[in-house]
Coordinates of C-alpha atoms and ligand atoms in Angstrom, one line a residue:
M1 CA 0.0 0.0 0.0
I2 CA 1.7 3.2 -1.2
G3 CA 0.5 6.2 0.8
M4 CA -0.4 5.6 4.5
G5 CA -2.7 8.6 5.0
Y6 CA -6.3 8.2 5.9
V7 CA -7.3 5.9 3.0
G8 CA -4.1 3.9 3.1
S9 CA -4.4 3.4 6.9
C10 CA -8.1 2.3 6.9
L11 CA -7.7 0.0 3.9
A12 CA -4.4 -1.6 5.0
A13 CA -5.9 -2.3 8.5
T14 CA -9.0 -3.8 6.9
L15 CA -7.1 -6.0 4.5
V16 CA -4.9 -7.3 7.3
E17 CA -8.0 -8.1 9.4
S18 CA -9.3 -10.0 6.3
G19 CA -6.2 -12.2 6.4
L20 CA -3.8 -10.6 4.0
E21 CA -0.3 -9.4 4.8
V22 CA 0.3 -5.7 4.0
T23 CA 3.3 -3.5 3.9
G24 CA 2.5 0.2 4.1
V25 CA 5.0 2.4 2.2
D26 CA 5.0 6.2 2.9
K27 CA 7.6 8.8 2.1
D28 CA 7.0 10.5 5.4
E29 CA 9.3 9.1 8.1
K30 CA 7.2 10.5 11.0
T31 CA 4.1 8.7 9.7
V32 CA 6.0 5.5 9.3
S33 CA 7.7 5.6 12.7
G34 CA 4.4 6.4 14.3
L35 CA 2.6 3.5 12.6
R36 CA 5.4 1.1 13.4
E37 CA 4.6 1.8 17.1
G38 CA 1.0 1.2 16.4
V39 CA 0.1 5.0 16.6
S40 CA -2.2 6.4 13.9
R41 CA -2.8 10.1 13.4
F42 CA -6.4 9.3 12.6
R43 CA -8.7 8.5 15.5
D44 CA -11.7 7.0 13.8
P45 CA -13.3 4.7 16.2
G46 CA -11.6 1.3 16.1
L47 CA -8.8 2.3 13.6
P48 CA -5.9 2.8 16.2
E49 CA -6.8 -0.6 17.7
M50 CA -6.8 -2.4 14.3
I51 CA -3.5 -0.9 13.3
A52 CA -1.9 -1.8 16.7
Q53 CA -3.2 -5.3 16.4
G54 CA -1.9 -5.7 12.8
V55 CA 1.5 -4.5 14.0
D56 CA 1.5 -6.9 17.0
T57 CA 0.7 -9.9 14.8
G58 CA 3.5 -8.9 12.3
R59 CA 1.0 -9.0 9.4
L60 CA 1.1 -5.2 9.0
R61 CA 4.5 -3.6 8.5
F62 CA 5.6 -0.1 7.5
T63 CA 8.5 1.3 5.7
T64 CA 9.8 4.3 3.7
D65 CA 11.6 1.9 1.3
Y66 CA 9.9 1.1 -2.0
G67 CA 12.1 -2.0 -2.1
A68 CA 9.1 -3.7 -0.3
V69 CA 7.1 -3.5 -3.5
S70 CA 9.1 -6.3 -5.1
D71 CA 7.8 -8.8 -2.5
S72 CA 4.1 -8.0 -3.2
D73 CA 1.6 -9.5 -5.5
V74 CA -0.7 -6.5 -5.5
V75 CA 0.4 -2.8 -5.2
L76 CA -2.3 -0.3 -4.1
I77 CA -1.7 3.4 -4.6
S78 CA -3.4 5.8 -2.2
V79 CA -1.2 8.9 -2.2
G80 CA -2.8 12.3 -1.9
T81 CA -4.1 14.1 -5.1
P82 CA -4.7 17.7 -4.0
T83 CA -5.8 20.4 -6.4
R84 CA -5.3 24.1 -6.9
D85 CA -7.2 26.7 -9.0
H86 CA -10.5 24.9 -8.8
G87 CA -9.7 21.3 -9.7
R88 CA -6.3 21.4 -11.3
L89 CA -4.4 18.3 -10.1
V90 CA -1.3 18.9 -8.2
D91 CA 0.4 15.7 -9.3
D92 CA 3.7 15.6 -7.5
Q93 CA 2.6 12.9 -5.0
L94 CA 1.2 10.7 -7.8
R95 CA 4.1 11.4 -10.1
G96 CA 6.7 10.7 -7.4
C97 CA 5.0 7.5 -6.4
C98 CA 4.7 6.2 -10.0
E99 CA 8.3 7.1 -10.8
E100 CA 9.5 5.2 -7.7
L101 CA 7.2 2.3 -8.5
A102 CA 8.6 2.0 -12.1
R103 CA 12.0 1.2 -10.6
H104 CA 10.6 -1.6 -8.5
L105 CA 7.7 -3.2 -10.4
R106 CA 8.3 -6.8 -11.5
P107 CA 6.4 -8.9 -14.1
G108 CA 3.2 -10.5 -12.9
Q109 CA 2.2 -7.8 -10.4
L110 CA -1.2 -6.0 -10.3
V111 CA -1.3 -2.3 -9.6
I112 CA -4.5 -0.9 -8.2
L113 CA -4.9 2.9 -8.2
K114 CA -7.2 4.2 -5.5
S115 CA -6.4 7.9 -5.4
T116 CA -9.0 10.3 -6.8
I117 CA -7.9 11.7 -10.2
P118 CA -9.3 13.7 -13.1
P119 CA -10.6 11.5 -16.0
G120 CA -7.9 10.5 -18.3
T121 CA -5.1 10.6 -15.7
T122 CA -4.6 6.8 -15.5
R123 CA -4.1 6.6 -19.3
R124 CA -2.2 9.8 -19.8
L125 CA 0.0 10.1 -16.6
V126 CA 0.1 6.9 -14.5
I127 CA 0.6 4.3 -17.2
P128 CA 3.4 6.1 -19.1
L129 CA 5.2 6.7 -15.8
L130 CA 4.9 3.1 -14.7
E131 CA 6.1 1.9 -18.1
S132 CA 9.2 4.1 -17.9
G133 CA 10.9 1.3 -16.0
G134 CA 10.8 -0.9 -19.1
L135 CA 7.7 -3.1 -18.4
T136 CA 4.5 -2.9 -20.5
C137 CA 1.1 -2.4 -18.9
G138 CA -1.3 -5.2 -19.8
E139 CA 1.6 -7.5 -20.8
D140 CA 4.0 -7.5 -18.0
F141 CA 1.9 -6.0 -15.2
G142 CA -1.8 -5.4 -14.7
L143 CA -3.5 -2.1 -13.8
A144 CA -6.9 -1.1 -12.6
F145 CA -8.4 2.1 -11.4
C146 CA -10.6 1.3 -8.4
P147 CA -11.6 4.5 -6.8
E148 CA -12.0 4.8 -3.0
R149 CA -15.5 5.8 -2.1
L150 CA -15.5 5.5 1.7
S151 CA -16.8 8.3 3.8
Q152 CA -14.9 9.5 6.8
G153 CA -16.3 8.5 10.2
A154 CA -17.9 5.4 8.7
A155 CA -14.8 4.2 6.7
L156 CA -14.1 0.9 8.5
D157 CA -17.7 -0.3 8.1
E158 CA -18.0 0.9 4.6
L159 CA -14.8 -0.8 3.4
R160 CA -16.5 -4.1 4.2
S161 CA -19.8 -3.2 2.6
L162 CA -19.4 -0.8 -0.3
P163 CA -19.3 -2.2 -3.8
V164 CA -15.9 -1.6 -5.4
I165 CA -15.7 -0.1 -8.9
V166 CA -13.1 -1.7 -11.1
G167 CA -11.9 0.0 -14.3
G168 CA -9.2 -2.2 -15.7
W169 CA -6.7 -1.3 -18.4
C170 CA -7.4 -4.6 -20.2
R171 CA -9.6 -7.6 -19.6
E172 CA -6.9 -9.5 -17.7
S173 CA -6.3 -6.5 -15.4
S174 CA -10.0 -6.2 -14.7
S175 CA -10.4 -9.9 -13.9
A176 CA -7.4 -9.9 -11.6
A177 CA -8.6 -6.8 -9.7
E178 CA -12.1 -8.1 -9.4
E179 CA -10.7 -11.3 -8.0
F180 CA -8.6 -9.4 -5.5
W181 CA -11.5 -7.4 -4.1
R182 CA -13.8 -10.4 -4.0
R183 CA -11.3 -12.6 -2.2
G184 CA -9.6 -9.8 -0.2
L185 CA -12.6 -8.1 1.2
G186 CA -15.6 -10.2 0.1
A187 CA -16.6 -7.1 -1.8
H188 CA -19.3 -6.8 -4.5
V189 CA -17.6 -5.6 -7.6
V190 CA -19.0 -3.1 -10.2
S191 CA -17.2 -3.4 -13.5
C192 CA -16.5 -0.4 -15.7
S193 CA -15.2 -1.0 -19.2
S194 CA -12.4 1.5 -19.0
P195 CA -10.4 3.5 -16.4
E196 CA -12.0 6.7 -17.6
S197 CA -15.5 5.3 -16.9
A198 CA -14.4 4.4 -13.3
E199 CA -12.7 7.8 -12.9
L200 CA -15.9 9.6 -13.9
A201 CA -18.1 7.4 -11.7
K202 CA -16.0 8.4 -8.6
L203 CA -16.2 12.1 -9.4
A204 CA -20.0 11.8 -10.2
N205 CA -20.5 10.2 -6.7
N206 CA -19.1 13.2 -4.9
W207 CA -20.7 15.7 -7.3
W208 CA -24.1 14.1 -6.3
V209 CA -23.3 14.3 -2.6
D210 CA -22.2 18.0 -2.8
H211 CA -25.1 18.9 -4.9
N212 CA -27.6 17.2 -2.7
I213 CA -26.3 18.9 0.4
A214 CA -26.5 22.2 -1.4
L215 CA -30.1 21.4 -2.2
A216 CA -30.7 20.7 1.5
N217 CA -29.0 23.9 2.5
E218 CA -31.1 26.0 0.2
L219 CA -34.3 24.1 1.2
A220 CA -33.3 24.9 4.9
Q221 CA -33.3 28.6 4.1
V222 CA -36.6 28.6 2.5
C223 CA -38.1 26.5 5.3
A224 CA -36.8 28.9 7.9
S225 CA -38.4 31.8 6.0
F226 CA -41.8 30.0 6.3
D227 CA -41.1 29.1 10.0
V228 CA -41.2 25.4 9.0
D229 CA -38.8 22.7 10.2
V230 CA -36.6 21.5 7.3
I231 CA -36.1 18.1 8.9
E232 CA -39.8 17.4 8.8
V233 CA -40.0 18.6 5.2
I234 CA -37.0 16.4 4.2
E235 CA -38.6 13.4 5.9
A236 CA -41.9 14.0 4.1
T237 CA -40.2 14.6 0.7
N238 CA -38.0 11.5 0.9
S239 CA -41.0 9.3 1.4
I240 CA -41.6 8.4 -2.3
P241 CA -39.8 6.0 -4.6
K242 CA -38.0 7.4 -7.6
G243 CA -35.9 5.7 -10.2
N244 CA -34.2 2.6 -8.6
G245 CA -34.4 4.0 -5.0
R246 CA -36.2 6.9 -3.3
V247 CA -36.0 10.6 -3.2
N248 CA -33.1 11.1 -0.9
I249 CA -32.4 14.8 0.1
L250 CA -29.5 14.8 2.5
L251 CA -29.3 17.0 5.6
P252 CA -28.3 20.7 5.8
G253 CA -25.4 21.8 8.0
V254 CA -22.7 24.2 8.9
G255 CA -21.0 23.5 5.5
V256 CA -19.2 20.9 3.5
G257 CA -15.5 20.3 4.3
G258 CA -12.9 17.5 4.1
S259 CA -10.5 16.8 1.4
C260 CA -12.9 15.2 -1.0
L261 CA -16.2 17.1 -1.4
T262 CA -14.4 20.4 -1.6
K263 CA -12.2 19.1 -4.3
D264 CA -13.7 16.4 -6.4
P265 CA -16.6 18.4 -8.0
W266 CA -14.1 21.0 -9.1
M267 CA -11.9 18.3 -10.5
L268 CA -14.8 17.2 -12.7
W269 CA -15.7 20.8 -13.6
R270 CA -12.2 21.5 -14.8
A271 CA -11.8 18.2 -16.7
A272 CA -15.2 18.9 -18.4
R273 CA -14.1 22.4 -19.3
E274 CA -10.9 21.2 -20.8
N275 CA -13.0 18.9 -23.0
G276 CA -15.2 21.8 -24.1
V277 CA -18.1 21.1 -21.7
D278 CA -19.3 23.8 -19.2
L279 CA -20.9 22.3 -16.1
E280 CA -23.1 25.0 -14.5
M281 CA -24.4 23.1 -11.5
I282 CA -21.0 22.5 -9.8
S283 CA -20.1 26.1 -9.1
A284 CA -23.6 26.8 -8.0
A285 CA -23.6 24.0 -5.4
R286 CA -20.1 24.9 -4.2
K287 CA -21.1 28.5 -3.7
V288 CA -24.2 27.5 -1.6
N289 CA -22.1 25.1 0.5
D290 CA -19.3 27.6 1.0
S291 CA -21.8 30.2 2.3
M292 CA -23.0 28.0 5.1
P293 CA -20.3 28.7 7.8
E294 CA -21.2 32.4 7.6
L295 CA -24.9 31.7 7.7
T296 CA -24.4 29.5 10.8
A297 CA -22.3 32.2 12.5
R298 CA -25.1 34.7 11.8
L299 CA -27.6 32.3 13.4
I300 CA -25.5 32.2 16.5
L301 CA -25.2 36.0 16.6
D302 CA -29.0 36.3 16.1
E303 CA -29.6 34.0 19.1
L304 CA -27.1 36.0 21.2
A305 CA -28.9 39.2 20.2
R306 CA -32.3 37.6 21.2
A307 CA -30.8 36.9 24.6
G308 CA -29.7 40.5 24.9
R309 CA -26.0 39.7 24.5
A310 CA -23.7 41.9 22.5
P311 CA -21.1 39.9 20.6
E312 CA -18.2 41.5 22.5
E313 CA -19.7 40.4 25.8
A314 CA -20.7 36.9 24.6
R315 CA -19.0 33.6 25.0
V316 CA -19.7 30.7 22.6
A317 CA -18.6 27.1 23.2
V318 CA -18.1 25.3 19.9
L319 CA -18.6 21.6 20.4
G320 CA -17.1 19.7 17.4
L321 CA -14.5 21.2 15.2
A322 CA -13.9 18.4 12.6
F323 CA -15.3 18.7 9.1
K324 CA -18.1 16.1 9.9
N325 CA -19.4 13.9 12.6
D326 CA -17.3 11.1 14.1
T327 CA -14.0 12.0 12.6
G328 CA -11.1 14.0 13.9
D329 CA -10.1 15.2 10.5
L330 CA -9.9 19.0 10.3
R331 CA -9.0 19.3 6.6
E332 CA -11.1 22.2 5.1
T333 CA -13.4 22.1 8.1
P334 CA -16.3 24.6 7.7
V335 CA -16.1 25.1 11.5
A336 CA -13.0 27.2 11.0
P337 CA -14.6 30.0 8.9
A338 CA -17.6 29.9 11.2
V339 CA -15.4 30.5 14.2
A340 CA -13.4 33.2 12.3
Y341 CA -16.6 35.0 11.6
L342 CA -17.7 34.9 15.2
R343 CA -14.3 36.1 16.4
A344 CA -14.4 39.0 13.9
A345 CA -17.7 40.0 15.5
G346 CA -15.9 40.2 18.9
V347 CA -17.2 36.9 20.4
D348 CA -15.1 35.0 22.9
V349 CA -15.1 31.5 21.3
R350 CA -14.1 28.3 23.3
L351 CA -13.2 25.2 21.3
Y352 CA -13.7 21.6 22.2
D353 CA -13.5 18.3 20.2
P354 CA -12.4 15.1 21.8
L355 CA -11.5 13.5 18.4
T356 CA -9.1 16.1 17.1
E357 CA -5.4 16.6 17.7
P358 CA -4.8 19.7 19.9
T359 CA -1.8 20.9 17.9
E360 CA -3.7 20.7 14.7
V361 CA -6.6 22.6 16.3
E362 CA -4.1 25.3 17.3
R363 CA -2.6 25.4 13.8
I364 CA -6.0 25.8 12.1
F365 CA -8.0 27.8 14.6
G366 CA -5.2 29.8 16.1
S367 CA -6.0 28.9 19.7
T368 CA -5.7 26.0 22.1
P369 CA -8.8 23.8 22.5
C370 CA -10.3 23.3 25.9
A371 CA -9.2 20.1 27.6
S372 CA -12.8 19.1 28.6
L373 CA -16.4 19.6 27.9
D374 CA -16.9 21.3 31.3
A375 CA -14.1 23.8 30.6
A376 CA -15.5 24.6 27.2
V377 CA -19.1 25.3 28.3
E378 CA -18.3 27.3 31.5
G379 CA -20.2 30.6 31.4
A380 CA -21.3 30.0 27.7
D381 CA -24.1 32.1 26.2
C382 CA -24.4 29.7 23.3
L383 CA -23.5 26.0 22.7
A384 CA -22.8 25.6 19.0
L385 CA -23.1 22.0 18.0
L386 CA -20.9 22.0 14.8
A387 CA -19.7 18.3 14.6
W388 CA -21.9 15.8 16.5
H389 CA -19.6 13.0 17.6
G390 CA -20.7 9.9 19.5
E391 CA -19.4 11.4 22.8
F392 CA -21.6 14.5 22.5
R393 CA -24.7 12.4 22.0
R394 CA -24.4 11.3 25.6
I395 CA -24.4 14.9 27.0
D396 CA -27.0 15.6 29.6
F397 CA -27.9 19.2 28.9
T398 CA -29.9 19.5 32.1
L399 CA -26.8 18.8 34.1
L400 CA -24.9 21.5 32.2
R401 CA -27.5 24.2 33.1
D402 CA -25.5 25.3 36.3
K403 CA -22.3 25.7 34.2
V404 CA -23.6 27.8 31.3
A405 CA -25.0 31.3 31.3
P406 CA -28.7 31.8 32.3
N407 CA -30.1 32.5 28.8
C408 CA -27.9 30.0 27.0
A409 CA -28.8 29.1 23.4
V410 CA -28.2 25.8 21.6
V411 CA -27.4 26.3 17.9
D412 CA -27.5 23.1 16.0
G413 CA -25.2 23.1 13.0
R414 CA -24.9 19.3 12.5
A415 CA -26.7 17.4 15.2
H416 CA -30.2 17.5 13.6
L417 CA -31.7 16.8 17.1
P418 CA -35.0 15.1 16.9
V419 CA -38.1 17.1 18.0
P420 CA -38.4 15.4 21.5
A421 CA -34.8 16.3 22.2
V422 CA -35.4 19.9 21.2
E423 CA -38.4 20.0 23.5
S424 CA -36.4 18.7 26.4
L425 CA -33.8 21.4 25.7
R426 CA -36.4 24.1 25.8
E427 CA -37.9 22.6 29.0
A428 CA -34.4 22.7 30.5
G429 CA -34.3 26.5 29.8
Y430 CA -32.3 26.6 26.6
S431 CA -33.4 28.3 23.4
Y432 CA -32.8 26.2 20.3
R433 CA -32.1 27.1 16.7
G434 CA -31.0 24.9 13.9
I435 CA -30.3 25.4 10.2
G436 CA -33.7 25.6 8.7
R437 CA -35.3 25.0 12.0
Ligands
NAD501 N1 -9.9 10.9 2.9 C1 -11.0 10.4 2.4 O1 -12.0 10.3 3.0 C2 -11.0 9.9 0.9 C3 -12.1 9.2 0.5 C4 -12.0 8.7 -0.8 C5 -10.9 9.0 -1.6 N2 -9.9 9.7 -1.2 C6 -8.7 9.9 -2.1 O2 -7.7 9.0 -1.7 C7 -6.4 9.6 -1.8 C8 -5.7 9.6 -0.5 O3 -6.4 10.4 0.4 P1 -6.0 10.5 1.9 O4 -7.1 11.3 2.6 O5 -5.6 9.2 2.5 O6 -4.7 11.4 1.8 P2 -3.6 11.8 2.8 O7 -3.0 13.1 2.5 O8 -4.1 11.6 4.2 O9 -2.4 10.7 2.6 C9 -1.5 10.7 1.6 C10 -0.3 9.9 2.0 O10 0.5 9.7 0.9 C11 1.9 9.9 1.3 N3 2.7 10.1 0.1 C12 2.7 11.2 -0.7 N4 3.5 11.1 -1.7 C13 4.1 9.8 -1.6 C14 5.0 9.0 -2.3 N5 5.5 9.5 -3.5 N6 5.3 7.8 -1.9 C15 4.8 7.3 -0.8 N7 3.9 8.0 0.0 C16 3.5 9.2 -0.4 C17 1.8 11.1 2.2 O11 3.0 11.2 3.1 C18 0.5 10.8 3.0 O12 0.8 10.0 4.2 C19 -6.7 11.0 -2.4 O13 -6.6 10.9 -3.8 C20 -8.1 11.3 -2.0 O14 -8.7 12.2 -2.8 C21 -9.9 10.1 0.1

């Protein structure tokens, strides 16, 4: 497994648990030395334990040395593929990895590319680089693009249940990759007839998600204007069958973050543009979702104003800093711009997130997070629920009443509390406001 970031860590640990032996190769020495000691920088529930167990049994090893590739039957690539200028691939990680691999590939191996890439990249960049070592793709080694579609926070379950798309370079590559996923993970396989088809399917998946959240976010705003609860509207809307499934509007929230949904739609947009196709919907959805942190911050300021608190006198406890529920990942978290907006208005913001790395919080938010929930909520005029992790779901808000300020508001940016929970909050003396609620 080349690239031991989030995807590489989750996939390597899962393959080991399924009985395979995996060597994780990463160019970052700190990552490798940490993993060798069984320490993961990702704290998804269960992941650190799986990695530690793999290391203990000797079935999961880590190295910075590509020499390990020669001993493998299958080589998976999960290096980062960041973009700049709205979707332009920054290919140095992928290029570096393929150039190294070209020096170590041997006949008979299967290369599986997992990293997200613009359509055409397997054919135009990856294969020529891999062949620069003298071997021919399709003859000496096999290659398939099999995009990773896990969603952070649910990755370990999803790796065992999601169908795997296989876009092989040739028929033999496809059969070998399909066999690998069936035997390695017991996965259901979806065959695509070319790498380009699989590349487009991956990007279309995240286009759909981003677009659907934008729809929910705009629906939330119109619902609020009619004093109607968007959650009730979405539940009612989603009750009819459509196509092969049902109408499935997703949920509104503080914004869309992470390394995928903020990048993949633009990747598709740019690739389409370079092929002479202008995609109008992508920029519209991105704009809606990018506006949500400010909208959430304005909701918080509104609630403070209703309680008679000027921003400069107010204290807000932000519970949950990660880009979504049940992950510690802070990449592109929409909570950061929401907090920046509150601070610019003069609010004293306290931060708390049990899943995030404090040094990363300091780097991204510019202040040290509180060490405990109690320290964060002390004297708060508003509890802003911006990533709703498992630990938060056990909070007894009635018990917090003595710690928070008398007119404390709860602003729900991602918890989507059910109506009875909202009623209990109000009975306990909090005001409640959600996005579209
Ligand atoms: N994070 C997600 O939820 C997710 C989901 C689906 C798909 N993806 C895609 O999967 C890929 C990996 O994502 P990630 O979140 O794991 O990225 P990441 O940034 O967490 O990890 C990338 C890793 O690759 C290593 N690396 C970079 N260049 C290397 C090289 N030449 N040789 C060896 N190692 C190298 C880095 O040191 C890093 O540890 C990306 O293309 C991403 O778009 C991510």
